[in-house]
CSV table of C-alpha atoms in Angstrom, one decimal:
chain,number,residue,atom,x,y,z
A,3,MET,CA,-9.4,2.9,-29.9
A,4,ASN,CA,-10.5,6.5,-29.7
A,5,LYS,CA,-8.1,9.5,-29.8
A,6,THR,CA,-8.0,10.0,-26.0
A,7,GLN,CA,-7.2,6.3,-25.4
A,8,ASN,CA,-4.6,6.4,-28.1
A,9,THR,CA,-2.8,9.4,-26.5
A,10,ILE,CA,-3.0,7.8,-23.1
A,11,GLN,CA,-1.8,4.4,-24.3
A,12,LYS,CA,1.2,5.9,-26.1
A,13,ARG,CA,2.5,7.3,-22.8
A,14,GLY,CA,5.7,5.7,-21.9
A,15,LEU,CA,8.1,6.2,-24.9
A,16,PHE,CA,8.9,9.8,-24.1
A,17,GLY,CA,9.6,9.2,-20.4
A,18,TRP,CA,11.7,6.1,-21.1
A,19,MET,CA,13.8,8.0,-23.7
A,20,MET,CA,14.2,11.1,-21.5
A,21,GLN,CA,15.2,9.1,-18.5
A,22,ARG,CA,18.1,7.6,-20.5
A,23,ILE,CA,19.1,11.0,-22.1
A,24,SER,CA,19.0,12.8,-18.7
A,25,GLY,CA,20.9,9.8,-17.1
A,26,LEU,CA,23.7,10.0,-19.7
A,27,PHE,CA,24.0,13.7,-19.2
A,28,LEU,CA,24.1,13.3,-15.4
A,29,ALA,CA,26.9,10.6,-15.8
A,30,TYR,CA,28.8,13.2,-17.8
A,31,ALA,CA,28.0,15.9,-15.2
A,32,LEU,CA,29.3,13.7,-12.4
A,33,VAL,CA,32.6,13.2,-14.2
A,34,VAL,CA,32.9,17.0,-14.7
A,35,HIS,CA,32.0,17.6,-11.1
A,36,LEU,CA,34.6,15.2,-9.7
A,37,TRP,CA,37.3,16.4,-12.0
A,38,THR,CA,36.6,20.1,-11.1
A,39,VAL,CA,36.5,19.5,-7.4
A,40,ASN,CA,39.3,17.0,-7.0
A,41,VAL,CA,41.7,18.0,-9.8
A,42,VAL,CA,41.2,21.6,-10.8
A,43,ASN,CA,40.2,23.1,-7.4
A,44,GLN,CA,42.2,21.0,-5.0
A,45,GLY,CA,41.3,22.3,-1.5
A,46,ASN,CA,40.5,25.8,-2.8
A,47,LEU,CA,36.7,25.7,-2.8
A,48,ASN,CA,35.1,28.8,-1.5
A,49,TRP,CA,32.5,31.3,-2.8
A,50,GLN,CA,34.9,33.4,-4.7
A,51,THR,CA,36.7,30.6,-6.6
A,52,ILE,CA,33.4,29.0,-7.6
A,53,SER,CA,31.8,32.3,-8.6
A,54,SER,CA,34.8,33.4,-10.6
A,55,ARG,CA,34.9,29.9,-12.3
A,56,LEU,CA,31.3,30.1,-13.2
A,57,GLN,CA,31.8,33.6,-14.7
A,58,GLU,CA,34.7,32.4,-16.9
A,59,GLY,CA,32.5,31.6,-19.9
A,60,ASN,CA,29.5,30.0,-21.4
A,61,PHE,CA,30.4,26.4,-20.7
A,62,TRP,CA,29.4,26.6,-17.0
A,63,PHE,CA,26.3,28.6,-17.8
A,64,ILE,CA,25.1,26.0,-20.2
A,65,TYR,CA,26.2,23.2,-17.9
A,66,TYR,CA,24.0,24.4,-15.0
A,67,MET,CA,21.1,25.4,-17.2
A,68,LEU,CA,21.0,21.8,-18.4
A,69,PHE,CA,22.1,20.2,-15.1
A,70,ILE,CA,19.2,21.5,-13.0
A,71,PRO,CA,16.3,20.3,-15.2
A,72,ALA,CA,18.2,17.0,-16.0
A,73,VAL,CA,18.6,16.1,-12.3
A,74,ILE,CA,15.1,17.1,-11.4
A,75,TYR,CA,13.5,15.3,-14.4
A,76,HIS,CA,15.6,12.2,-13.7
A,77,ALA,CA,14.6,12.1,-10.0
A,78,PHE,CA,10.9,12.7,-10.5
A,79,ASN,CA,10.6,10.4,-13.5
A,80,GLY,CA,12.3,7.7,-11.4
A,81,LEU,CA,10.0,8.3,-8.5
A,82,TRP,CA,7.1,8.1,-11.0
A,83,SER,CA,8.2,4.6,-12.0
A,84,VAL,CA,8.4,3.5,-8.4
A,85,ILE,CA,4.9,4.9,-7.8
A,86,LEU,CA,3.5,3.1,-10.8
A,87,ASP,CA,4.7,-0.2,-9.3
A,88,PHE,CA,2.2,0.4,-6.5
A,89,ASN,CA,-0.6,0.5,-9.1
A,90,PRO,CA,-2.4,3.7,-7.9
A,91,SER,CA,-5.8,4.4,-9.4
A,92,ALA,CA,-6.1,6.6,-12.5
A,93,ALA,CA,-7.3,9.5,-10.3
A,94,LYS,CA,-4.4,9.2,-8.0
A,95,GLN,CA,-2.0,8.9,-10.9
A,96,ARG,CA,-3.4,12.2,-12.3
A,97,ILE,CA,-3.0,14.0,-8.9
A,98,ILE,CA,0.6,12.6,-8.3
A,99,GLY,CA,1.5,13.4,-11.9
A,100,TRP,CA,0.4,17.0,-11.5
A,101,LEU,CA,2.2,17.3,-8.2
A,102,PHE,CA,5.4,16.0,-9.7
A,103,TRP,CA,5.2,18.5,-12.7
A,104,ILE,CA,4.4,21.4,-10.4
A,105,GLY,CA,7.2,20.4,-7.9
A,106,GLY,CA,9.7,19.8,-10.7
A,107,ILE,CA,9.1,23.1,-12.4
A,108,GLY,CA,9.1,24.9,-9.1
A,109,LEU,CA,12.4,23.3,-8.1
A,110,THR,CA,13.9,24.2,-11.5
A,111,ILE,CA,13.0,27.8,-11.1
A,112,TYR,CA,14.3,27.8,-7.5
A,113,GLY,CA,17.6,26.2,-8.7
A,114,TYR,CA,18.0,28.9,-11.3
A,115,PHE,CA,17.4,31.6,-8.7
A,116,GLY,CA,20.0,30.0,-6.5
A,117,LEU,CA,22.6,30.2,-9.3
A,118,GLN,CA,22.1,33.9,-10.0
A,119,PRO,CA,24.5,35.4,-7.5
A,120,LEU,CA,27.2,32.8,-8.4
A,121,PHE,CA,27.0,33.9,-12.0
A,122,GLY,CA,27.1,37.6,-10.9
A,123,ILE,CA,23.6,38.1,-12.2
A,124,LEU,CA,21.6,40.5,-10.0
A,125,LEU,CA,17.9,41.2,-10.9
B,26,MET,CA,12.5,-41.8,2.0
B,27,GLY,CA,9.5,-39.5,1.8
B,28,ILE,CA,8.3,-35.9,1.9
B,29,THR,CA,5.4,-33.9,3.2
B,30,VAL,CA,3.4,-32.2,0.5
B,31,LYS,CA,0.8,-29.4,1.0
B,32,ILE,CA,-1.5,-28.8,-1.9
B,33,ARG,CA,-3.8,-25.9,-2.4
B,34,ARG,CA,-7.3,-27.1,-3.2
B,35,CYS,CA,-10.4,-25.3,-4.4
B,36,SER,CA,-13.3,-26.0,-6.7
B,37,GLY,CA,-12.8,-23.0,-9.0
B,38,HIS,CA,-11.7,-19.4,-9.3
B,39,THR,CA,-14.7,-18.0,-7.5
B,40,ASP,CA,-14.3,-20.5,-4.6
B,41,ASP,CA,-13.0,-18.5,-1.6
B,42,ASN,CA,-13.0,-21.5,0.6
B,43,PHE,CA,-9.7,-22.9,-0.6
B,44,ARG,CA,-7.8,-25.2,1.7
B,45,PHE,CA,-4.4,-26.9,2.0
B,46,ASP,CA,-4.4,-30.7,2.1
B,47,THR,CA,-1.4,-32.4,3.4
B,48,PHE,CA,0.0,-35.7,2.1
B,49,GLU,CA,2.9,-38.0,2.9
B,50,VAL,CA,4.5,-39.2,-0.4
B,51,PRO,CA,7.4,-41.7,-0.8
B,52,LEU,CA,10.3,-40.6,-3.0
B,53,THR,CA,12.9,-42.2,-5.1
B,54,ASP,CA,16.3,-40.5,-5.9
B,55,ASN,CA,15.0,-39.0,-9.1
B,56,SER,CA,11.4,-38.2,-8.2
B,57,ASN,CA,10.2,-34.9,-9.7
B,58,VAL,CA,7.3,-32.8,-8.6
B,59,LEU,CA,5.0,-34.1,-11.3
B,60,ASP,CA,5.7,-37.7,-10.0
B,61,VAL,CA,4.6,-36.5,-6.5
B,62,VAL,CA,1.3,-35.1,-7.7
B,63,ASN,CA,0.7,-38.2,-9.8
B,64,TYR,CA,1.4,-40.4,-6.9
B,65,ILE,CA,-1.1,-38.5,-4.8
B,66,GLN,CA,-3.8,-38.7,-7.5
B,67,ASN,CA,-3.2,-42.4,-8.1
B,68,ASN,CA,-2.9,-43.5,-4.5
B,69,LEU,CA,-4.1,-41.0,-2.0
B,70,ASP,CA,-6.7,-38.7,-3.5
B,71,PRO,CA,-8.1,-39.4,-7.0
B,72,THR,CA,-10.1,-36.1,-7.0
B,73,LEU,CA,-6.9,-34.0,-7.2
B,74,ALA,CA,-6.9,-32.0,-10.5
B,75,PHE,CA,-3.8,-30.9,-12.4
B,76,ARG,CA,-2.7,-30.9,-16.0
B,77,TYR,CA,0.3,-32.4,-17.8
B,78,SER,CA,1.2,-33.8,-21.1
B,79,CYS,CA,4.7,-34.6,-22.5
B,80,ARG,CA,6.6,-35.2,-19.2
B,81,ALA,CA,9.8,-34.2,-21.1
B,82,GLY,CA,10.0,-30.5,-20.6
B,83,MET,CA,8.7,-29.7,-24.1
B,84,CYS,CA,5.0,-28.7,-23.8
B,85,GLY,CA,5.0,-26.5,-20.7
B,86,THR,CA,1.6,-27.9,-19.6
B,87,CYS,CA,2.6,-29.0,-16.1
B,88,SER,CA,3.6,-25.6,-14.7
B,89,MET,CA,2.7,-25.1,-11.1
B,90,ARG,CA,3.8,-22.9,-8.2
B,91,VAL,CA,6.2,-25.0,-6.0
B,92,ASN,CA,7.6,-23.6,-2.8
B,93,GLY,CA,6.7,-20.1,-3.8
B,94,LYS,CA,8.2,-20.2,-7.4
B,95,ASN,CA,6.6,-21.1,-10.7
B,96,ARG,CA,8.2,-24.2,-12.1
B,97,TRP,CA,7.8,-26.8,-14.8
B,98,THR,CA,7.1,-29.7,-12.5
B,99,CYS,CA,8.2,-32.5,-14.9
B,100,ARG,CA,11.8,-31.3,-14.9
B,101,SER,CA,12.0,-30.1,-11.2
B,102,THR,CA,13.4,-32.9,-9.1
B,103,VAL,CA,12.3,-32.9,-5.5
B,104,LYS,CA,16.0,-33.2,-4.5
B,105,SER,CA,16.9,-30.0,-6.3
B,106,LEU,CA,14.4,-28.0,-4.2
B,107,ARG,CA,16.4,-28.8,-1.0
B,108,SER,CA,13.3,-28.7,1.1
B,109,LYS,CA,11.7,-31.1,3.6
B,110,MET,CA,8.3,-30.0,2.5
B,111,LEU,CA,6.6,-29.1,-0.8
B,112,THR,CA,3.9,-26.5,-1.0
B,113,ILE,CA,2.2,-26.8,-4.4
B,114,GLU,CA,-0.2,-24.2,-5.7
B,115,PRO,CA,-1.7,-23.3,-9.1
B,116,LEU,CA,0.0,-20.7,-11.2
B,117,PRO,CA,-0.9,-17.2,-10.0
B,118,HIS,CA,-2.8,-14.6,-12.3
B,119,TYR,CA,-4.8,-17.3,-14.0
B,120,PRO,CA,-8.4,-18.3,-13.4
B,121,ILE,CA,-8.4,-21.6,-11.5
B,122,ILE,CA,-10.4,-24.4,-13.0
B,123,LYS,CA,-9.9,-26.8,-10.1
B,124,ASP,CA,-7.1,-27.4,-7.6
B,125,LEU,CA,-3.8,-27.0,-9.7
B,126,ALA,CA,-5.4,-26.8,-13.1
B,127,VAL,CA,-5.7,-23.2,-14.4
B,128,ASP,CA,-7.4,-21.7,-17.4
B,129,MET,CA,-4.6,-20.5,-19.8
B,130,ARG,CA,-6.9,-18.4,-22.0
B,131,PRO,CA,-5.7,-15.0,-20.6
B,132,PHE,CA,-2.1,-16.0,-21.6
B,133,PHE,CA,-2.9,-17.3,-25.1
B,134,ASP,CA,-5.4,-14.5,-25.8
B,135,ARG,CA,-2.5,-12.0,-25.2
B,136,TYR,CA,-0.1,-14.2,-27.2
B,137,ARG,CA,-2.5,-14.1,-30.2
B,138,HIS,CA,-3.1,-10.3,-29.7
B,139,VAL,CA,0.5,-9.5,-30.7
B,140,ARG,CA,0.1,-11.4,-33.9
B,141,SER,CA,2.3,-14.2,-32.7
B,142,GLU,CA,2.3,-15.9,-36.1
B,143,PHE,CA,5.0,-15.4,-38.7
B,144,VAL,CA,3.8,-13.2,-41.6
B,145,SER,CA,6.1,-13.8,-44.5
B,146,LYS,CA,7.3,-10.9,-46.7
B,147,HIS,CA,7.5,-13.3,-49.6
B,148,PRO,CA,4.8,-15.9,-49.1
B,149,THR,CA,5.0,-17.4,-52.5
B,150,SER,CA,8.8,-17.5,-52.8
B,151,LYS,CA,10.5,-20.9,-52.8
B,152,GLU,CA,13.9,-19.4,-52.1
B,153,PHE,CA,15.5,-19.9,-48.7
B,154,ALA,CA,16.3,-16.7,-46.8
B,155,LYS,CA,20.0,-16.4,-46.2
B,156,ILE,CA,20.7,-15.1,-42.7
B,157,GLN,CA,24.1,-15.6,-41.2
B,158,PRO,CA,24.2,-17.4,-37.8
B,159,ASN,CA,26.5,-14.7,-36.5
B,160,SER,CA,24.5,-11.7,-37.8
B,161,LYS,CA,23.1,-9.2,-35.4
B,162,GLU,CA,19.6,-10.3,-36.3
B,163,ARG,CA,20.2,-13.9,-35.3
B,164,ARG,CA,22.1,-12.9,-32.2
B,165,ASP,CA,19.1,-10.8,-31.1
B,166,ILE,CA,16.6,-13.5,-31.8
B,167,ASP,CA,18.3,-16.8,-30.8
B,168,PRO,CA,18.4,-16.3,-27.0
B,169,GLN,CA,14.6,-15.5,-27.0
B,170,ILE,CA,13.2,-18.2,-29.3
B,171,GLU,CA,13.0,-21.3,-27.2
B,172,CYS,CA,9.8,-20.3,-25.4
B,173,ILE,CA,7.5,-23.4,-24.7
B,174,THR,CA,4.6,-21.2,-23.6
B,175,CYS,CA,4.5,-22.7,-20.1
B,176,GLY,CA,3.1,-19.5,-18.7
B,177,CYS,CA,5.4,-19.4,-15.7
B,178,CYS,CA,6.6,-15.8,-16.6
B,179,TYR,CA,3.0,-14.5,-16.9
B,180,GLY,CA,2.2,-16.0,-13.5
B,181,GLU,CA,5.3,-14.5,-11.9
B,182,CYS,CA,5.1,-11.0,-13.3
B,183,ASN,CA,3.9,-8.3,-10.8
B,184,LEU,CA,2.9,-6.0,-13.7
B,185,VAL,CA,0.3,-8.6,-14.9
B,186,GLU,CA,-1.2,-8.4,-11.4
B,187,THR,CA,-1.2,-4.6,-11.2
B,188,ASN,CA,-1.8,-3.6,-14.9
B,189,SER,CA,-4.9,-5.6,-16.0
B,190,GLY,CA,-4.3,-5.0,-19.7
B,191,TYR,CA,-0.6,-5.7,-19.7
B,192,LEU,CA,0.3,-8.3,-22.4
B,193,GLY,CA,2.9,-10.1,-20.3
B,194,PRO,CA,6.5,-11.2,-20.9
B,195,ALA,CA,5.9,-14.2,-23.1
B,196,ALA,CA,3.7,-12.4,-25.6
B,197,ILE,CA,6.0,-9.4,-25.9
B,198,ASN,CA,9.0,-11.7,-26.1
B,199,ARG,CA,7.4,-13.5,-29.0
B,200,ALA,CA,6.5,-10.2,-30.7
B,201,PHE,CA,10.1,-9.1,-30.4
B,202,THR,CA,11.5,-12.3,-32.1
B,203,LEU,CA,9.2,-11.6,-35.0
B,204,ILE,CA,9.9,-7.8,-35.1
B,205,ALA,CA,13.6,-8.6,-35.2
B,206,ASP,CA,13.1,-11.1,-38.0
B,207,SER,CA,13.9,-9.5,-41.4
B,208,ARG,CA,11.7,-12.1,-43.2
B,209,ASP,CA,8.6,-11.0,-41.3
B,210,SER,CA,6.3,-8.2,-42.7
B,211,ALA,CA,4.1,-7.3,-39.7
B,212,GLY,CA,6.9,-5.8,-37.6
B,213,GLU,CA,5.6,-2.2,-37.8
B,214,GLU,CA,2.1,-3.2,-37.0
B,215,ARG,CA,3.4,-5.0,-33.8
B,216,LEU,CA,5.6,-2.0,-32.9
B,217,ASP,CA,2.5,0.3,-33.1
B,218,LEU,CA,0.6,-2.2,-31.0
B,219,LEU,CA,3.2,-2.5,-28.3
B,220,ASN,CA,3.9,1.2,-28.1
B,221,SER,CA,1.6,1.5,-25.0
B,222,PRO,CA,1.6,0.9,-21.2
B,223,GLN,CA,-0.1,-2.4,-22.0
B,224,GLY,CA,2.9,-3.3,-24.2
B,225,ALA,CA,6.6,-2.6,-24.0
B,226,TRP,CA,6.2,0.4,-21.6
B,227,GLY,CA,4.3,-1.7,-19.1
B,228,CYS,CA,7.5,-3.6,-18.2
B,229,HIS,CA,9.2,-2.1,-15.1
B,230,THR,CA,12.3,-4.4,-15.5
B,231,GLN,CA,11.7,-6.4,-12.3
B,232,PHE,CA,13.2,-9.5,-13.9
B,233,ASN,CA,10.7,-11.9,-12.3
B,234,CYS,CA,10.0,-13.5,-15.7
B,235,THR,CA,13.7,-14.0,-16.3
B,236,ASP,CA,14.1,-15.5,-12.8
B,237,VAL,CA,11.5,-18.2,-13.4
B,238,CYS,CA,11.8,-19.1,-17.1
B,239,PRO,CA,12.6,-22.8,-17.2
B,240,MET,CA,14.1,-22.4,-20.6
B,241,GLY,CA,16.6,-19.8,-19.4
B,242,ILE,CA,15.1,-17.1,-21.6
B,243,SER,CA,15.2,-13.5,-20.4
B,244,PRO,CA,12.0,-11.8,-21.6
B,245,THR,CA,13.2,-8.7,-19.8
B,246,ARG,CA,16.1,-8.5,-22.3
B,247,ALA,CA,13.7,-8.8,-25.2
B,248,ILE,CA,11.5,-6.1,-23.8
B,249,GLN,CA,14.4,-3.7,-23.3
B,250,LYS,CA,15.6,-4.3,-26.8
B,251,LEU,CA,12.0,-3.7,-28.0
B,252,LYS,CA,11.9,-0.4,-26.2
B,253,ARG,CA,14.9,0.7,-28.2
B,254,LYS,CA,13.2,-0.4,-31.4
B,255,GLU,CA,10.1,1.6,-30.3
B,256,VAL,CA,12.2,4.8,-30.0
B,257,GLY,CA,13.7,4.2,-33.5
B,258,HIS,CA,10.3,3.4,-34.9
B,259,ALA,CA,8.8,6.6,-33.4
B,260,PHE,CA,11.6,8.7,-34.9
B,261,LYS,CA,11.3,7.1,-38.3
B,262,LYS,CA,7.5,7.7,-38.3
B,263,PHE,CA,8.0,11.3,-37.1
B,264,PHE,CA,10.5,12.2,-39.9
B,265,SER,CA,8.7,10.3,-42.7
């Protein structure tokens, strides 16, 4: 087995582990979301309340900084698994893989830009 | 009492001109599918090829695809299939030798590839290993250990079809039982071998193997546990 084959053949462990880590974080994020919406902010959801809540401290900043890449990684990695079930050729896998990485990174950046005004950050 | 039986016939794996022959077979209350094909060969068509050995659900030799599902035919009664017609085909994913007889070499080659033999840590020791029946090790291994290598899971697994190098559920299940065995010394070698898309990561948890295993084993369970062991092994290697 040469080095390239070795690298290719080892693929799988990282994706499997990260899918579970991101999934666990999203389960936690879901609980935080439901609690915040239904218990903390009962019927008072508008731009001002959300923005002021997000500017309260570092918790929400870290929460969203992690939430955006976690949800995007989890979604694209799940889609990748579905696509592998259809057994695309190696060339198609490479193209789809690159599209997913570019799409994922692009969406992450877009998500961070969307959060800026809520955090009161103006560039 | 009788049943209509359709059997897929061909003269080999490269024979594209396969056909289905239809037979009318008399039944008794306890007839199983192996009795049916035996009756056809003995009374209706002596050229029908199939394979069996123990007739007692121990050897796994008589596996065939019956009504769209891989089964051990010696233990599958016709009555339990609740069908007025039987369609019998060879196991998928194996080269066909003739009719219902398949070449099991791809299955056993993969089985050997994962070092399916026990490699003792203390080959010269005459002491018995003391492993408690309720220990985690035994609880991990026990549900996976009764495999009779019938090949039903390999024939049912979609990943075997789509990933040509995939080792298949039975081989990985066997490797898991040895990796989990504290008396075995080749566990790390097997973990390295199975850390690939052809090994543990090739399984997409479709549960087809679990669905068809006549012994009630869940190779999917073993593979999921193996994936966890692979992560632990990778961390151990990284930090050592």
